[in-house]
Short mmCIF file of C-alpha atoms in Angstrom, two decimals:
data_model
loop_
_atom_site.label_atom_id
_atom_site.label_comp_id
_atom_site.label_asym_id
_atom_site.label_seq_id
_atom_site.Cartn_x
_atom_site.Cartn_y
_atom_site.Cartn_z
CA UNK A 151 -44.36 44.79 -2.50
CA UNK A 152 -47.62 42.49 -1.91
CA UNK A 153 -50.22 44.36 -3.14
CA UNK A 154 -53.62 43.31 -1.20
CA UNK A 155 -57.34 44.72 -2.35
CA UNK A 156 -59.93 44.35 -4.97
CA UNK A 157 -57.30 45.84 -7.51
CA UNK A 158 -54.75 43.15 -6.67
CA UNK A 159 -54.46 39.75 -8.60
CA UNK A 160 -54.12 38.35 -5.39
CA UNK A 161 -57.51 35.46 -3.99
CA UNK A 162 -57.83 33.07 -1.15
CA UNK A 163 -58.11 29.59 -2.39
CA UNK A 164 -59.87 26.48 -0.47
CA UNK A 165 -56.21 24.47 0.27
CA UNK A 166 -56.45 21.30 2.18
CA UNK A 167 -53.88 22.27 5.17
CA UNK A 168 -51.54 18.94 4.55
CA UNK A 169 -51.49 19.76 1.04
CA UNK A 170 -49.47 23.18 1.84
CA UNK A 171 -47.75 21.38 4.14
CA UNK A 172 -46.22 18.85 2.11
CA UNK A 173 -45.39 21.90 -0.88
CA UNK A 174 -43.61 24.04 1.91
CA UNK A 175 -41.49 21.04 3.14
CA UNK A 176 -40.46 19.97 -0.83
CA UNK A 177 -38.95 23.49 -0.96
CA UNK A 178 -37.15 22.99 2.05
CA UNK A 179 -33.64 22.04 0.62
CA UNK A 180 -34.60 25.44 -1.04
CA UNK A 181 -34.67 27.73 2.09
CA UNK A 182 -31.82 26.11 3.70
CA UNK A 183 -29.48 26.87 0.57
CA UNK A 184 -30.98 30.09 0.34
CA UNK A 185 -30.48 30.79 3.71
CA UNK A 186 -27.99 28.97 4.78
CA UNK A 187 -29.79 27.59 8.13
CA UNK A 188 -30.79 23.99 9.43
CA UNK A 189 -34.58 24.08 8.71
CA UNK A 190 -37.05 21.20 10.56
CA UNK A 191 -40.85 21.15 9.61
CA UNK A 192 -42.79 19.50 11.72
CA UNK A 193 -46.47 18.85 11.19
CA UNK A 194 -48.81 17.47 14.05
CA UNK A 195 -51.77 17.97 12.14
CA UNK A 196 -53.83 15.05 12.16
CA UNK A 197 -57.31 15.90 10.01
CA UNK A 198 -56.11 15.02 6.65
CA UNK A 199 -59.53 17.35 5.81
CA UNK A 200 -58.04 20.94 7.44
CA UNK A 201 -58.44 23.80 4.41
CA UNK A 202 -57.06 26.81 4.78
CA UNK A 203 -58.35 30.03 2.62
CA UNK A 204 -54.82 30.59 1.36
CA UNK A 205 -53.06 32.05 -1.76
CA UNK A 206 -49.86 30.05 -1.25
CA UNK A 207 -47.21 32.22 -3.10
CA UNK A 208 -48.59 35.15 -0.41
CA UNK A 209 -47.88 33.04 3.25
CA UNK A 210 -44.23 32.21 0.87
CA UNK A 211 -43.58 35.12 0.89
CA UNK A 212 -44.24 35.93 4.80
CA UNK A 213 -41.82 32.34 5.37
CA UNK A 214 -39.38 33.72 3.23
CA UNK A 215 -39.19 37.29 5.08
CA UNK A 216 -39.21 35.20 8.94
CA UNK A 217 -36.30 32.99 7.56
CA UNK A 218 -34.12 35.39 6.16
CA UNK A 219 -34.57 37.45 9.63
CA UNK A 220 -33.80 34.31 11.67
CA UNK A 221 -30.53 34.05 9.51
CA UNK A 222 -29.92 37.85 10.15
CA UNK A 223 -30.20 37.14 13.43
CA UNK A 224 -27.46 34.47 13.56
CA UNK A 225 -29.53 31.25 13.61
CA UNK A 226 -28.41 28.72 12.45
CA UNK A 227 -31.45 26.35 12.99
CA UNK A 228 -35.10 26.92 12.65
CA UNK A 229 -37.90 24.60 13.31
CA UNK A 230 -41.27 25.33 11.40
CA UNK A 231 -44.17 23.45 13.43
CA UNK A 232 -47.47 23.01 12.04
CA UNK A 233 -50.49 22.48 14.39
CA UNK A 234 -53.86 22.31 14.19
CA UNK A 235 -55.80 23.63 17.53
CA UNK A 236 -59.14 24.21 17.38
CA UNK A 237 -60.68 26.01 14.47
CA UNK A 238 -57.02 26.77 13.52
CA UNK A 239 -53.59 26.08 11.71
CA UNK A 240 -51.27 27.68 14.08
CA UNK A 241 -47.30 28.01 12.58
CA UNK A 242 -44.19 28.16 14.68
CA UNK A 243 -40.61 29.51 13.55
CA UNK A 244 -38.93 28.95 16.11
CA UNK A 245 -35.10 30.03 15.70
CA UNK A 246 -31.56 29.95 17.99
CA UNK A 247 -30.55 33.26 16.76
CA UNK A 248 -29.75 36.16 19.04
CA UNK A 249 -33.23 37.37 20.08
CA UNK A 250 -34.50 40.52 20.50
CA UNK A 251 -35.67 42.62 23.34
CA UNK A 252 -39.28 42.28 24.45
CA UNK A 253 -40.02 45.90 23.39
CA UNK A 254 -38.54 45.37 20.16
CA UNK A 255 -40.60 42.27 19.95
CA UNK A 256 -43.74 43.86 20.75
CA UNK A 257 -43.33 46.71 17.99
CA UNK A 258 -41.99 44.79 14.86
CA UNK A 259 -44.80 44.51 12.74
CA UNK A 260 -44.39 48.47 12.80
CA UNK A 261 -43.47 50.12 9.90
CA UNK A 262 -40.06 51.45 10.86
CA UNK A 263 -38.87 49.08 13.24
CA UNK A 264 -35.68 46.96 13.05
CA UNK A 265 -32.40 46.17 14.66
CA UNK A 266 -30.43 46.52 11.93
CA UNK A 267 -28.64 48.81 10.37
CA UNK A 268 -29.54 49.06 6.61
CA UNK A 269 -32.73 48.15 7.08
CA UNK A 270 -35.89 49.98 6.58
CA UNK A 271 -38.15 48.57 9.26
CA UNK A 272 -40.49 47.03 6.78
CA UNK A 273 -40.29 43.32 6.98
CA UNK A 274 -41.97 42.72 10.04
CA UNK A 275 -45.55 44.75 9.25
CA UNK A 276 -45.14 42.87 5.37
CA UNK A 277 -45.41 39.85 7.32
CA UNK A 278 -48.61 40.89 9.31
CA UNK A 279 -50.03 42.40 6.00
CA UNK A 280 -49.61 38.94 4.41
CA UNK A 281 -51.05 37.20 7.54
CA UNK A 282 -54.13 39.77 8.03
CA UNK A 283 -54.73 39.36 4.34
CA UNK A 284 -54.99 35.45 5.07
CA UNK A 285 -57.79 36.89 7.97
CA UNK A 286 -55.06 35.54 10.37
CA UNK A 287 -52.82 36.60 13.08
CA UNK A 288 -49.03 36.97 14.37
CA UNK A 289 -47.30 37.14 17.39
CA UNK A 290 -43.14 37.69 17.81
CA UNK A 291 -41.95 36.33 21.37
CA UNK A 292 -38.32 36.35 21.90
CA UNK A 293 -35.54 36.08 24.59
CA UNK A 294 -32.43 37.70 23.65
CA UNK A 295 -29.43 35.34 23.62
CA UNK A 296 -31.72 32.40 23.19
CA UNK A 297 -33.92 33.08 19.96
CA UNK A 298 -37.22 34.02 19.01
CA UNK A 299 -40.25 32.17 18.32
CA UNK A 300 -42.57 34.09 15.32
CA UNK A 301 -46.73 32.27 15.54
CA UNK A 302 -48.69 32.57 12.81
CA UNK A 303 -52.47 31.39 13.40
CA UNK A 304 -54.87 31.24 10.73
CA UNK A 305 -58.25 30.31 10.46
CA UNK A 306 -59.48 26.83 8.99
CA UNK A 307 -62.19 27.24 6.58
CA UNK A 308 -65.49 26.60 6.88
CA UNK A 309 -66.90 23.05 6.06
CA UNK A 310 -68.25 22.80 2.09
CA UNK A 311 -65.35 25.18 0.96
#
């Protein structure tokens, strides 16, 4: 498990948003022979100065857990959209797996909640740990039978940094 906190090895680092950008889409052959899925990244941010207070092996980690649940979920595409709006890098997985019902949506980043069987309900809230570490925020929207779309938005950091 991630473990967050002064006793953790774990800091935010001043990364220029393209920079992660460009890292996350070398190790894209990566996630799609991992996971066996189609995966698109598409970045529409335009600032080539964006940083984000990251540590990059954390938000991995968070992409790694929202891929292999797409693939659980029988997608077998996923687009990962980058966007910068505001005073923030906003992330879309958006998959063509099964879904999930809106109640199941609204609860996932509970401890304890899943749809499947062996599962322990933990993925979802070790997601929003790794986001809330990052001072950022998730959201789960999905539409059973059509997919589900997972937003991650995180803060851009402060000019100087």
């Amino acid at each position: 498990f991630i473990k967050f906190g002064p006793e953790s090895n774990q800091k935010l680092e001043s990364t220029l948003a393209r920079d992660h950008i460009e890292f996350i889409k070398s190790k894209r052959a990566d996630f799609e022979e991992i996971y066996e899925i189609h995966l698109t990244i598409e970045s529409e941010v335009r600032n080539n100065n964006s940083k984000v207070m990251m540590d990059q092996d954390i938000l991995v980690q968070a992409y790694d857990n929202l891929l292999a649940n797409a693939r659980e979920a029988g997608a077998g595409k996923v687009t990962m959209r980058f966007a910068e709006k505001k005073n923030f890098l906003v992330i879309e997985f958006i998959d063509d797996g099964k879904g999930i019902d809106k109640e199941i949506a609204e609860k996932v980043a509970e401890v304890g909640v899943t749809t499947k069987k062996n599962s322990e309900g933990l993925g979802g809230n070790i997601v929003k740990s790794s986001i809330s570490f990052h001072l950022g925020k998730v959201y789960w929207k999905s539409n059973p039978s059509v997919g589900s779309t997972v937003t991650i938005i995180l803060p851009l950091a402060s000019e100087g940094l």
